[in-house]
Amino acid sequence: MIHPMPTDSPFKEPIASDWTIEALLEWFAADDTRLSDSTVRAPLRAIEESLTGSRWTLDLDASLSGARLTREPAVISLVRSIALHVSRHPALRARTVSEVLRERTRVAESAVPTRS
């Protein structure tokens, strides 16, 4: 049985806290239209950051004193990142969303190259 996230969580339906990472990836694989649903971006981003320990950022112009701007990655990019990470660390597939978030590692800022 799947239970929704608590109301104080950044996660809302359809993603549930007791889903395994494998179930999450299978859910996306079952219907391609889910990859364009912007409402799942925030939960996926939190999961991806928790798994990888990095955050998507974009370097700004050097004239702005080295400031960084948080980039909003596409849902498909987040799913691919999660899938790649768990392919390298297969034991993570069995972890639940809540376990991944509870055990999150410190997120490091890292620059994502921009298109010229």
Short mmCIF file of C-alpha atoms in Angstrom, two decimals:
data_model
loop_
_atom_site.label_atom_id
_atom_site.label_comp_id
_atom_site.label_asym_id
_atom_site.label_seq_id
_atom_site.Cartn_x
_atom_site.Cartn_y
_atom_site.Cartn_z
CA MET A 1 0.00 0.00 0.00
CA ILE A 2 1.29 3.44 -0.90
CA HIS A 3 0.90 6.24 1.64
CA PRO A 4 1.18 9.88 0.56
CA MET A 5 3.83 12.13 2.09
CA PRO A 6 2.92 14.10 5.22
CA THR A 7 1.39 17.51 4.50
CA ASP A 8 4.48 19.35 5.80
CA SER A 9 6.63 17.52 3.25
CA PRO A 10 7.60 19.11 -0.08
CA PHE A 11 6.22 15.92 -1.62
CA LYS A 12 2.66 15.66 -2.74
CA GLU A 13 0.91 12.95 -4.67
CA PRO A 14 1.66 11.11 -6.86
CA ILE A 15 5.07 10.38 -5.28
CA ALA A 16 4.84 8.56 -1.96
CA SER A 17 7.39 8.32 0.86
CA ASP A 18 7.32 4.52 0.94
CA TRP A 19 8.12 4.10 -2.76
CA THR A 20 11.50 2.58 -3.42
CA ILE A 21 13.79 4.39 -5.83
CA GLU A 22 13.28 1.48 -8.21
CA ALA A 23 9.48 1.91 -8.01
CA LEU A 24 9.88 5.63 -8.63
CA LEU A 25 11.92 5.00 -11.79
CA GLU A 26 9.45 2.33 -12.94
CA TRP A 27 6.59 4.78 -12.43
CA PHE A 28 8.24 7.22 -14.82
CA ALA A 29 9.09 4.46 -17.29
CA ALA A 30 5.44 3.34 -17.41
CA ASP A 31 4.19 6.64 -18.86
CA ASP A 32 6.34 9.12 -20.79
CA THR A 33 3.91 11.98 -20.15
CA ARG A 34 5.01 11.99 -16.51
CA LEU A 35 8.42 13.24 -17.67
CA SER A 36 6.87 16.58 -18.61
CA ASP A 37 4.88 17.04 -15.37
CA SER A 38 6.43 20.07 -13.67
CA THR A 39 4.65 19.27 -10.39
CA VAL A 40 7.08 16.40 -9.75
CA ARG A 41 10.17 18.57 -10.28
CA ALA A 42 10.56 19.68 -6.64
CA PRO A 43 10.28 16.18 -5.14
CA LEU A 44 12.59 14.72 -7.79
CA ARG A 45 15.09 17.47 -7.24
CA ALA A 46 15.18 16.77 -3.50
CA ILE A 47 15.61 13.04 -4.14
CA GLU A 48 18.32 13.62 -6.75
CA GLU A 49 20.20 16.05 -4.50
CA SER A 50 19.96 13.60 -1.60
CA LEU A 51 21.32 10.74 -3.68
CA THR A 52 24.09 12.58 -5.49
CA GLY A 53 25.07 15.15 -2.88
CA SER A 54 25.14 17.89 -5.51
CA ARG A 55 22.86 20.70 -6.62
CA TRP A 56 22.20 21.94 -10.12
CA THR A 57 23.55 25.48 -10.45
CA LEU A 58 24.42 27.88 -13.19
CA ASP A 59 27.46 30.13 -13.14
CA LEU A 60 26.59 33.77 -13.67
CA ASP A 61 28.69 36.37 -15.41
CA ALA A 62 31.97 36.99 -13.60
CA SER A 63 31.01 40.66 -13.25
CA LEU A 64 28.40 39.60 -10.70
CA SER A 65 31.06 38.77 -8.09
CA GLY A 66 30.92 35.02 -8.57
CA ALA A 67 27.24 34.79 -7.64
CA ARG A 68 25.39 31.60 -8.48
CA LEU A 69 21.85 31.07 -9.56
CA THR A 70 20.02 27.85 -8.79
CA ARG A 71 18.96 26.23 -12.02
CA GLU A 72 15.64 24.46 -12.44
CA PRO A 73 16.52 21.24 -14.27
CA ALA A 74 14.00 19.47 -16.46
CA VAL A 75 12.14 16.51 -14.98
CA ILE A 76 13.74 14.19 -17.55
CA SER A 77 17.20 15.41 -16.49
CA LEU A 78 16.46 14.61 -12.86
CA VAL A 79 15.11 11.15 -13.68
CA ARG A 80 18.15 10.40 -15.83
CA SER A 81 20.49 11.58 -13.08
CA ILE A 82 18.75 9.39 -10.50
CA ALA A 83 18.80 6.39 -12.86
CA LEU A 84 22.48 6.88 -13.61
CA HIS A 85 23.35 7.22 -9.94
CA VAL A 86 21.49 4.06 -8.91
CA SER A 87 22.99 2.16 -11.83
CA ARG A 88 26.37 2.91 -10.25
CA HIS A 89 25.10 2.09 -6.74
CA PRO A 90 22.50 -0.69 -7.19
CA ALA A 91 21.75 -1.04 -3.47
CA LEU A 92 20.07 2.37 -3.61
CA ARG A 93 17.25 0.93 -5.74
CA ALA A 94 15.77 -0.73 -2.64
CA ARG A 95 15.89 2.45 -0.53
CA THR A 96 12.60 4.26 0.00
CA VAL A 97 12.12 7.92 -0.79
CA SER A 98 11.85 8.71 2.92
CA GLU A 99 15.08 6.82 3.69
CA VAL A 100 16.95 8.67 0.95
CA LEU A 101 15.74 12.02 2.24
CA ARG A 102 16.43 11.15 5.87
CA GLU A 103 19.98 10.07 5.04
CA ARG A 104 20.69 12.92 2.67
CA THR A 105 24.26 13.97 2.28
CA ARG A 106 25.43 17.55 2.41
CA VAL A 107 24.71 19.15 -0.94
CA ALA A 108 27.70 20.67 -2.68
CA GLU A 109 27.30 23.50 -5.15
CA SER A 110 28.47 22.50 -8.59
CA ALA A 111 28.23 24.37 -11.84
CA VAL A 112 26.25 23.03 -14.76
CA PRO A 113 27.65 24.16 -18.11
CA THR A 114 25.44 26.49 -20.09
CA ARG A 115 24.86 26.39 -23.80
CA SER A 116 26.53 29.14 -25.76
#
